[in-house]
Short mmCIF file of C-alpha atoms and ligand atoms in Angstrom, two decimals:
data_model
loop_
_atom_site.label_atom_id
_atom_site.label_comp_id
_atom_site.label_asym_id
_atom_site.label_seq_id
_atom_site.Cartn_x
_atom_site.Cartn_y
_atom_site.Cartn_z
CA MET A 422 19.71 25.85 26.59
CA GLY A 423 22.87 26.81 25.13
CA ASP A 424 24.95 29.58 26.21
CA ARG A 425 26.88 32.10 24.33
CA LEU A 426 30.05 34.85 25.28
CA ILE A 427 29.63 38.22 23.82
CA ILE A 428 32.95 39.92 24.05
CA LYS A 429 34.01 43.45 22.97
CA GLY A 430 37.56 43.14 21.72
CA GLY A 431 40.57 45.63 22.62
CA HIS A 432 40.82 45.78 26.37
CA ARG A 433 44.07 45.71 27.95
CA LEU A 434 43.59 43.04 30.73
CA GLU A 435 45.41 43.91 34.18
CA GLY A 436 45.36 42.75 37.81
CA LYS A 437 45.77 39.13 39.38
CA ILE A 438 43.69 35.78 39.71
CA GLU A 439 44.48 32.84 41.53
CA VAL A 440 44.68 29.68 39.46
CA SER A 441 41.93 26.60 39.97
CA GLY A 442 42.42 23.45 40.86
CA ALA A 443 43.81 21.20 37.65
CA LYS A 444 40.53 19.61 36.01
CA ASN A 445 42.99 16.67 34.79
CA ALA A 446 44.10 16.04 38.20
CA CYS A 447 41.00 16.55 40.02
CA LEU A 448 38.88 13.92 37.97
CA PRO A 449 41.10 10.98 38.37
CA LEU A 450 41.14 11.92 42.14
CA MET A 451 38.07 11.67 42.29
CA ALA A 452 37.83 8.11 40.50
CA ALA A 453 40.70 6.92 42.98
CA SER A 454 38.32 7.49 45.74
CA ILE A 455 36.54 4.16 45.18
CA LEU A 456 39.84 2.59 45.73
CA SER A 457 39.69 3.86 49.45
CA SER A 458 38.04 1.86 52.49
CA GLU A 459 37.30 5.40 54.42
CA PRO A 460 35.89 8.93 52.69
CA VAL A 461 38.05 11.42 51.33
CA GLU A 462 38.02 15.03 51.25
CA LEU A 463 39.65 17.20 48.10
CA GLU A 464 40.15 21.19 48.30
CA ARG A 465 40.28 23.03 45.52
CA VAL A 466 37.99 21.05 43.04
CA PRO A 467 37.46 23.51 40.09
CA ASP A 468 33.85 23.96 39.62
CA ILE A 469 33.64 23.17 36.05
CA SER A 470 31.35 21.15 34.39
CA ASP A 471 33.28 17.69 33.98
CA VAL A 472 33.48 17.48 37.69
CA ARG A 473 29.81 17.76 37.72
CA ILE A 474 29.71 14.91 35.37
CA MET A 475 32.03 12.68 37.20
CA VAL A 476 30.00 13.37 40.41
CA LYS A 477 27.24 12.17 38.53
CA ILE A 478 28.83 9.15 37.32
CA LEU A 479 30.12 8.23 41.01
CA GLU A 480 27.04 9.09 42.22
CA GLY A 481 25.16 6.46 39.72
CA MET A 482 27.42 3.70 41.23
CA GLY A 483 25.95 4.52 44.63
CA VAL A 484 29.43 6.74 46.02
CA THR A 485 28.26 9.32 48.37
CA VAL A 486 29.58 12.71 47.07
CA GLU A 487 28.97 16.26 48.88
CA TYR A 488 30.39 19.69 47.20
CA ASP A 489 30.33 23.15 47.08
CA ARG A 490 31.08 25.97 44.84
CA GLN A 491 34.12 26.78 47.10
CA GLY A 492 35.91 23.91 45.81
CA HIS A 493 35.62 21.61 49.12
CA MET A 494 34.36 17.79 48.08
CA PHE A 495 33.86 14.68 50.21
CA ILE A 496 33.60 11.38 49.02
CA ASP A 497 32.62 8.58 50.56
CA SER A 498 32.81 5.00 48.14
CA THR A 499 31.90 2.60 51.07
CA THR A 500 28.41 3.24 50.07
CA LEU A 501 29.71 2.17 46.25
CA ASN A 502 26.57 -0.62 45.22
CA ASN A 503 26.80 -1.09 41.80
CA THR A 504 30.20 -1.42 39.11
CA ARG A 505 28.31 -0.18 36.22
CA ALA A 506 29.22 3.56 35.40
CA PRO A 507 26.30 5.47 33.83
CA GLU A 508 26.73 4.85 30.17
CA ASP A 509 24.79 8.30 29.23
CA LEU A 510 27.33 10.30 31.27
CA VAL A 511 30.69 8.48 30.35
CA VAL A 512 30.20 8.99 26.80
CA ARG A 513 30.51 12.92 27.70
CA MET A 514 34.32 12.88 28.89
CA ASN A 515 37.32 10.69 28.28
CA ALA A 516 38.39 10.97 31.84
CA SER A 517 34.96 9.08 32.88
CA PHE A 518 37.17 5.43 31.98
CA ASP A 519 39.34 6.40 34.93
CA VAL A 520 37.15 4.65 37.13
CA MET A 521 37.54 1.19 35.71
CA GLY A 522 41.30 0.57 37.28
CA PRO A 523 39.79 1.54 40.67
CA LEU A 524 36.67 -0.62 40.20
CA LEU A 525 38.69 -3.51 39.17
CA ALA A 526 41.11 -3.00 42.21
CA ARG A 527 38.64 -2.65 45.14
CA HIS A 528 35.66 -4.52 43.63
CA GLY A 529 37.02 -7.01 40.98
CA CYS A 530 34.89 -6.00 38.14
CA GLY A 531 33.58 -3.01 36.69
CA GLU A 532 31.64 -2.12 33.52
CA VAL A 533 32.36 1.00 31.42
CA SER A 534 31.12 2.42 28.03
CA LEU A 535 34.02 3.44 25.64
CA PRO A 536 34.54 7.11 26.76
CA GLY A 537 33.68 10.05 24.80
CA GLY A 538 34.41 13.28 25.17
CA CYS A 539 36.49 16.01 23.02
CA LYS A 540 36.43 15.03 19.43
CA LEU A 541 39.98 15.42 18.98
CA GLY A 542 40.02 12.31 16.90
CA PRO A 543 39.85 8.34 18.33
CA ARG A 544 39.98 8.28 21.83
CA PRO A 545 40.88 4.49 22.23
CA VAL A 546 41.31 2.50 25.50
CA ASN A 547 43.57 -0.72 23.88
CA LEU A 548 46.47 0.61 26.41
CA HIS A 549 44.78 0.75 29.11
CA ILE A 550 42.88 -2.54 28.48
CA ASP A 551 46.01 -3.95 27.69
CA ALA A 552 47.71 -3.02 31.10
CA PHE A 553 44.35 -4.80 32.91
CA LYS A 554 45.10 -8.09 31.19
CA ALA A 555 48.72 -7.94 31.90
CA MET A 556 47.47 -7.67 35.70
CA GLY A 557 45.06 -10.86 35.33
CA ALA A 558 41.91 -9.09 34.41
CA GLU A 559 38.99 -10.91 31.99
CA VAL A 560 38.02 -7.92 29.66
CA ILE A 561 35.70 -7.81 26.93
CA LYS A 562 34.45 -5.11 24.58
CA GLU A 563 30.89 -5.73 24.35
CA GLY A 564 27.67 -3.22 23.08
CA GLY A 565 30.22 -0.56 23.40
CA PHE A 566 30.82 -1.38 27.09
CA VAL A 567 34.02 -2.53 28.05
CA LYS A 568 33.58 -5.36 30.44
CA ALA A 569 36.55 -6.33 33.21
CA LYS A 570 36.44 -8.70 36.03
CA THR A 571 38.93 -10.62 38.02
CA PRO A 572 39.39 -12.60 41.49
CA ARG A 573 42.56 -10.38 42.35
CA LEU A 574 44.36 -8.19 40.26
CA LYS A 575 47.94 -9.58 40.17
CA GLY A 576 51.26 -7.18 39.74
CA THR A 577 53.52 -7.47 37.00
CA ARG A 578 55.68 -5.69 34.67
CA ILE A 579 53.92 -3.61 31.84
CA LEU A 580 56.01 -1.45 29.11
CA PHE A 581 53.94 0.93 27.48
CA PRO A 582 54.49 0.72 23.66
CA LYS A 583 53.61 4.95 23.63
CA VAL A 584 53.45 7.57 26.60
CA SER A 585 49.56 7.65 27.40
CA VAL A 586 48.30 9.72 30.60
CA GLY A 587 45.23 8.03 30.67
CA ALA A 588 46.90 4.29 30.31
CA THR A 589 49.52 5.75 33.43
CA LYS A 590 46.94 6.61 35.57
CA ASN A 591 44.51 3.68 35.26
CA SER A 592 47.14 1.06 35.50
CA MET A 593 48.72 2.73 38.60
CA MET A 594 45.55 3.04 40.16
CA ALA A 595 44.86 -0.46 39.73
CA ALA A 596 48.86 -1.40 40.90
CA THR A 597 47.99 0.06 44.21
CA LEU A 598 45.55 -2.96 45.65
CA ALA A 599 47.14 -5.57 43.15
CA GLU A 600 48.60 -8.50 44.58
CA GLY A 601 52.50 -7.50 44.33
CA VAL A 602 54.52 -5.23 42.33
CA THR A 603 53.84 -4.04 39.38
CA THR A 604 56.29 -2.22 37.08
CA LEU A 605 55.17 0.68 34.63
CA GLU A 606 57.58 1.64 31.98
CA ASN A 607 57.82 4.40 29.32
CA CYS A 608 54.93 6.04 31.61
CA ALA A 609 53.50 9.80 31.03
CA ARG A 610 54.75 11.91 33.58
CA GLU A 611 52.57 14.91 33.64
CA PRO A 612 52.11 16.92 36.91
CA GLU A 613 48.49 15.27 36.83
CA ILE A 614 49.93 12.08 37.34
CA ILE A 615 52.46 13.03 39.90
CA ASP A 616 49.56 14.66 41.94
CA LEU A 617 47.28 11.29 41.29
CA ALA A 618 50.63 9.49 42.67
CA LYS A 619 50.81 12.14 45.67
CA PHE A 620 47.31 11.51 46.44
CA LEU A 621 47.28 7.69 46.63
CA VAL A 622 50.70 7.65 48.63
CA SER A 623 48.75 9.89 51.25
CA MET A 624 45.74 6.72 51.31
CA GLY A 625 48.92 4.61 52.00
CA ALA A 626 49.55 3.17 48.25
CA LYS A 627 53.36 1.98 47.90
CA ILE A 628 54.83 4.27 44.77
CA GLU A 629 58.15 4.68 43.94
CA GLY A 630 59.71 6.59 40.96
CA ILE A 631 57.05 9.48 41.47
CA GLY A 632 57.55 11.86 38.22
CA THR A 633 59.95 9.74 35.94
CA GLN A 634 59.11 7.61 33.62
CA THR A 635 59.15 3.96 35.59
CA LEU A 636 56.47 3.53 38.64
CA ARG A 637 57.08 0.85 40.81
CA ILE A 638 53.60 0.16 42.98
CA GLU A 639 53.82 -2.33 45.40
CA GLY A 640 50.07 -3.37 46.35
CA VAL A 641 48.47 -2.88 49.92
CA SER A 642 45.57 -4.80 51.22
CA LYS A 643 43.56 -1.64 51.63
CA LEU A 644 43.64 2.22 51.57
CA HIS A 645 42.73 4.47 54.15
CA GLY A 646 40.97 7.80 53.95
CA THR A 647 42.88 11.31 53.30
CA LYS A 648 42.49 15.02 52.78
CA TYR A 649 44.26 16.59 49.78
CA ALA A 650 44.31 19.68 47.46
CA VAL A 651 43.95 19.74 44.19
CA VAL A 652 47.24 21.09 41.82
CA SER A 653 46.83 23.87 40.03
CA ASP A 654 46.06 23.91 36.40
CA ARG A 655 48.53 24.53 34.12
CA ILE A 656 46.67 24.70 31.08
CA GLU A 657 44.05 26.90 32.30
CA ALA A 658 47.09 29.03 34.15
CA GLY A 659 48.50 29.06 30.11
CA THR A 660 45.50 30.54 28.99
CA TYR A 661 45.49 33.42 30.68
CA LEU A 662 49.16 33.86 30.31
CA LEU A 663 48.31 34.01 26.53
CA ALA A 664 45.14 36.74 27.71
CA GLY A 665 47.91 38.80 29.39
CA ALA A 666 49.84 38.53 26.21
CA ILE A 667 47.58 39.06 23.58
CA THR A 668 45.55 42.31 25.41
CA GLU A 669 49.34 43.88 25.80
CA GLY A 670 48.43 43.69 29.30
CA ASP A 671 49.55 42.85 32.74
CA ILE A 672 48.08 40.08 34.44
CA PHE A 673 49.52 38.09 38.21
CA LEU A 674 48.56 34.59 38.54
CA GLU A 675 48.66 33.04 42.05
CA LYS A 676 49.62 29.66 42.88
CA ILE A 677 50.90 28.29 39.78
CA ASP A 678 54.63 27.11 39.89
CA LEU A 679 56.77 27.98 36.99
CA ASN A 680 58.38 24.43 37.29
CA ILE A 681 54.70 22.50 35.85
CA ILE A 682 54.72 24.78 32.84
CA GLU A 683 58.24 25.61 31.89
CA THR A 684 58.26 24.72 28.32
CA PHE A 685 55.03 26.80 27.48
CA VAL A 686 56.41 29.92 29.28
CA LEU A 687 60.15 29.46 27.66
CA GLN A 688 58.01 29.69 24.43
CA LEU A 689 55.91 32.53 25.53
CA ARG A 690 59.16 34.66 26.32
CA GLN A 691 60.67 33.83 22.80
CA ALA A 692 57.71 35.40 21.44
CA GLY A 693 58.66 38.40 22.91
CA GLN A 694 56.49 38.40 26.09
CA GLU A 695 57.34 39.19 29.45
CA VAL A 696 56.98 36.32 32.45
CA ILE A 697 57.93 36.82 35.68
CA GLU A 698 58.04 34.41 38.77
CA GLU A 699 57.15 36.18 41.69
CA ASN A 700 55.78 35.56 45.08
CA GLY A 701 54.47 31.94 44.33
CA GLY A 702 53.05 33.03 40.97
CA LEU A 703 53.74 34.10 37.48
CA ARG A 704 53.25 37.70 36.10
CA VAL A 705 52.85 38.16 32.37
CA ILE A 706 53.53 41.30 30.88
CA GLY A 707 52.22 41.76 26.67
CA HIS A 708 54.44 43.18 24.21
CA ARG A 709 54.20 43.62 20.43
CA PRO A 710 55.63 42.38 18.28
CA ILE A 711 54.64 39.24 18.48
CA LYS A 712 57.68 37.07 17.39
CA PRO A 713 57.14 33.58 15.32
CA LEU A 714 57.57 30.20 16.64
CA GLU A 715 58.09 26.78 15.79
CA ILE A 716 56.17 24.59 18.31
CA SER A 717 56.26 20.68 18.28
CA THR A 718 53.60 19.27 20.86
CA ALA A 719 55.01 16.41 22.71
CA PRO A 720 54.12 14.64 26.17
CA TYR A 721 55.04 16.42 29.52
CA PRO A 722 57.63 18.09 29.81
CA GLY A 723 57.33 19.10 26.51
CA PHE A 724 55.08 21.80 24.77
CA PRO A 725 51.47 20.51 26.19
CA THR A 726 48.86 19.77 23.46
CA ASP A 727 46.17 21.29 25.10
CA LEU A 728 48.10 24.75 25.14
CA HIS A 729 48.17 24.33 20.95
CA PRO A 730 44.89 25.82 19.91
CA PRO A 731 45.45 28.93 22.73
CA MET A 732 49.01 29.45 21.19
CA ALA A 733 47.82 29.34 17.87
CA ALA A 734 45.12 32.38 18.82
CA LEU A 735 48.59 34.29 20.04
CA LEU A 736 50.76 33.60 16.74
CA SER A 737 48.01 34.27 14.63
CA LEU A 738 49.02 37.87 15.28
CA CYS A 739 52.99 37.30 14.85
CA GLU A 740 55.27 39.13 13.00
CA GLY A 741 56.27 36.81 9.86
CA ILE A 742 55.58 32.68 9.87
CA SER A 743 54.64 30.60 13.05
CA ILE A 744 54.87 26.43 12.88
CA ILE A 745 52.92 24.36 15.21
CA ASP A 746 53.39 20.35 14.65
CA GLU A 747 50.67 18.33 16.51
CA THR A 748 52.00 15.29 17.79
CA ILE A 749 49.58 13.85 20.12
CA PHE A 750 45.58 14.23 18.46
CA ASP A 751 44.64 14.04 14.87
CA GLY A 752 41.50 15.96 15.83
CA ARG A 753 43.19 18.84 17.33
CA TYR A 754 43.04 21.27 14.45
CA MET A 755 39.01 22.10 14.67
CA TYR A 756 39.79 25.57 15.85
CA VAL A 757 41.40 26.42 12.49
CA MET A 758 38.15 27.42 10.38
CA GLU A 759 37.03 29.18 13.63
CA LEU A 760 39.90 31.20 14.20
CA GLY A 761 39.95 31.97 10.53
CA ARG A 762 36.49 33.63 10.58
CA LEU A 763 38.06 36.15 12.70
CA GLY A 764 40.62 36.76 10.15
CA ALA A 765 43.57 34.28 11.23
CA ASP A 766 45.88 33.01 8.17
CA ILE A 767 46.35 29.12 9.35
CA LEU A 768 46.91 26.35 6.75
CA VAL A 769 47.24 22.78 7.89
CA ASN A 770 49.04 20.13 5.80
CA GLY A 771 48.57 17.05 7.68
CA ARG A 772 49.84 17.70 11.81
CA THR A 773 51.11 20.71 10.86
CA ALA A 774 49.88 24.00 10.71
CA ARG A 775 51.43 26.98 9.11
CA ILE A 776 50.34 30.70 10.96
CA CYS A 777 50.84 33.43 8.47
CA GLY A 778 50.68 36.35 10.75
CA VAL A 779 47.79 38.95 10.47
CA PRO A 780 48.15 42.41 12.05
CA LYS A 781 44.33 42.14 13.50
CA PHE A 782 41.75 39.73 14.44
CA ILE A 783 38.24 41.24 13.60
CA GLY A 784 35.28 40.29 15.62
CA ALA A 785 32.65 37.52 14.03
CA PRO A 786 30.53 34.90 15.72
CA VAL A 787 32.02 31.94 15.70
CA ASP A 788 31.32 28.04 17.35
CA ALA A 789 33.79 26.67 20.12
CA PRO A 790 34.57 22.91 18.60
CA ASP A 791 36.10 21.42 22.23
CA ILE A 792 37.38 22.91 25.19
CA ARG A 793 40.52 24.22 24.06
CA ALA A 794 39.41 25.36 20.61
CA GLY A 795 36.98 27.66 22.45
CA GLY A 796 39.82 29.35 24.60
CA ALA A 797 41.72 29.80 21.44
CA LEU A 798 38.41 31.66 20.72
CA VAL A 799 38.01 33.82 23.62
CA LEU A 800 41.66 34.78 23.37
CA ALA A 801 41.24 36.12 20.04
CA GLY A 802 37.87 37.44 20.76
CA LEU A 803 39.90 39.70 23.30
CA ALA A 804 42.36 40.94 21.20
CA ALA A 805 39.61 41.37 18.21
CA GLU A 806 38.77 44.56 17.12
CA GLY A 807 34.82 44.87 17.54
CA GLU A 808 32.63 42.39 19.08
CA THR A 809 32.99 38.73 19.23
CA THR A 810 30.24 36.04 19.74
CA ILE A 811 31.23 32.44 20.60
CA ARG A 812 28.78 29.97 20.77
CA GLY A 813 29.35 26.06 22.04
CA VAL A 814 30.37 27.54 25.90
CA ARG A 815 29.35 24.54 26.83
CA TYR A 816 32.30 22.76 25.82
CA ILE A 817 34.37 25.89 27.51
CA ASP A 818 32.34 25.26 30.72
CA ARG A 819 34.24 22.30 30.80
CA GLY A 820 37.48 23.08 31.33
CA TYR A 821 37.74 26.91 32.91
CA GLN A 822 35.87 27.92 35.88
CA HIS A 823 34.01 30.95 35.70
CA ILE A 824 35.48 32.37 32.75
CA GLU A 825 33.48 35.68 32.01
CA GLU A 826 33.87 36.37 36.08
CA ARG A 827 37.16 36.02 36.14
CA LEU A 828 37.99 38.00 32.49
CA ARG A 829 35.89 40.90 33.67
CA SER A 830 37.73 40.70 37.12
CA LEU A 831 40.84 41.71 34.89
CA GLY A 832 38.89 44.52 32.75
CA ALA A 833 37.65 42.50 29.64
CA ASP A 834 34.30 43.14 28.23
CA ILE A 835 32.52 40.11 28.20
CA VAL A 836 29.10 38.77 28.85
CA ARG A 837 27.47 35.32 28.73
CA VAL A 838 23.71 35.01 27.61
CA THR A 839 21.69 32.00 27.58
CA GLU A 840 20.57 31.58 23.59
CA PRO A 841 17.39 30.19 23.78
CA LEU A 842 17.32 26.75 21.72
CA THR A 843 16.33 27.49 17.92
CA PRO A 844 13.85 25.13 17.10
CA LEU A 845 14.48 22.34 14.76
CA PRO A 846 12.73 23.15 11.33
C1 LIG B 2397 45.04 13.65 28.83
O1 LIG B 2397 43.92 12.87 27.72
C2 LIG B 2397 43.97 14.60 28.91
N1 LIG B 2397 42.78 14.47 29.37
C3 LIG B 2397 43.94 15.84 27.46
O2 LIG B 2397 43.46 17.04 28.30
C4 LIG B 2397 45.47 16.04 27.36
O3 LIG B 2397 45.22 16.37 25.80
C5 LIG B 2397 46.20 14.49 26.97
O4 LIG B 2397 46.12 13.57 28.22
C6 LIG B 2397 47.59 14.60 26.63
O5 LIG B 2397 48.22 15.08 27.57
C7 LIG B 2397 42.74 14.11 30.97
O6 LIG B 2397 43.62 14.18 31.43
C8 LIG B 2397 40.86 14.48 31.65
P1 LIG B 2397 46.44 10.15 26.25
P2 LIG B 2397 43.88 11.31 27.35
O7 LIG B 2397 46.09 8.71 26.87
O8 LIG B 2397 44.43 10.51 28.78
C9 LIG B 2397 46.44 7.61 22.11
C10 LIG B 2397 41.74 18.59 28.07
O9 LIG B 2397 41.48 19.61 26.80
N2 LIG B 2397 45.98 6.30 22.97
O10 LIG B 2397 47.79 10.54 26.86
O11 LIG B 2397 42.89 10.37 26.79
C11 LIG B 2397 45.35 8.73 22.31
O12 LIG B 2397 44.64 8.44 21.02
C12 LIG B 2397 42.38 17.01 27.52
O13 LIG B 2397 41.93 19.02 28.98
C13 LIG B 2397 46.19 5.32 22.67
O14 LIG B 2397 46.04 5.26 21.47
O15 LIG B 2397 45.58 10.99 26.76
C14 LIG B 2397 46.43 10.09 21.67
O16 LIG B 2397 46.54 10.04 20.52
C15 LIG B 2397 42.31 16.96 26.09
N3 LIG B 2397 45.41 4.44 23.33
C16 LIG B 2397 47.73 9.69 22.65
O17 LIG B 2397 47.85 8.39 23.08
C17 LIG B 2397 44.98 4.37 24.32
O18 LIG B 2397 44.83 3.12 25.08
C18 LIG B 2397 47.64 10.35 24.05
O19 LIG B 2397 46.39 10.16 24.64
C19 LIG B 2397 45.05 5.77 25.16
C20 LIG B 2397 45.74 6.82 24.28
#
């Protein structure tokens, strides 16, 4: 069954919500549980479909997972009885490939299909594979699967030719149980990587340089259980800050530290929006005019590519012309056509979007093509004159938990309807 969201725009959003645990931290933490010789417990696990996919992938390998909708999760990977990740699930989510490093490190073998996920352009895993090979694994690609095995991974020096969140995660996890010391250079430094490193250290891993571009991991013989609370989701937080800005509202986000979203907040302030740090969270007060910006996405601590489409929704109403240069994903511009249906005036040339501000959005039916484009369409719908229907909500549900309930609690007029499957001709 397909769902759709129906939004009647024009309502100022006011009130407070608690920022969820981060999707992009929780997923690798779940994968990393494979490394542990004892059960682990997670807190603040978001209730999103990507988490449910990762649960099914772990269970498909025999891992025991218990969780509730309040964010508690118990994972016992001592029951793991096969090292082949279920292909039909892995192709649905890029983060599925995070299980490969832990499988290799703990069990000496793994079979994981080449991952799928958001169509943001090619999602290669060559940097992951090169790192596993450098640590002594035999890795082949066969029939759409990556198959790897090793008697035991060996520590070595790895210099990543480009910054990759995924390759940094997988290599760090693999190195925790390798023989000897692994040095990873030119690492990604996202807060979700810091959270994964802290989680591994809480299990007994020896990791130095956390938060820098160089990680030094001394392999240990085994990792023990732990209880860990997932870091807040800076991408969800940024999206809700934009909801406050685009509706000229006043929203307080609990449990988000400015220091993990600072570049974005600085840009939002430059766009004429008020963002105040208070009581362990962030308050946004939306204003007009929205001032134009020139943004270039970059690895952390640069402007996050995942907030490019949501920010483009706000800048579609700017006074003048804004520019967004996308340096991470070729396919990030899927949102442009859909925002255009709501009245946005965006021209894409190569990896640069030129956003010519328009006075308002006019509600219309649109289709969410990926998670963050979906977030952008929700934002535009909240500000639009009239009614916006968003199809493809399954993408939005991958990254934003309980989105309609949370927006309604802030005063939005938004409902979810389950779309009957239209029989194919
Ligand atoms: C992670 O994707 C996030 N996903 C993405 O968020 C995020 O946009 C991205 O990092 C950048 O911040 C998760 O954490 C689950 P990369 P990932 O490896 O790990 C190329 C969302 O909406 N590359 O840093 O795939 C790659 O093609 C999602 O929550 C290689 O060439 O990002 C891309 O151009 C979308 N070879 C660039 O590097 C490789 O082996 C960055 O990819 C790996 C990556």
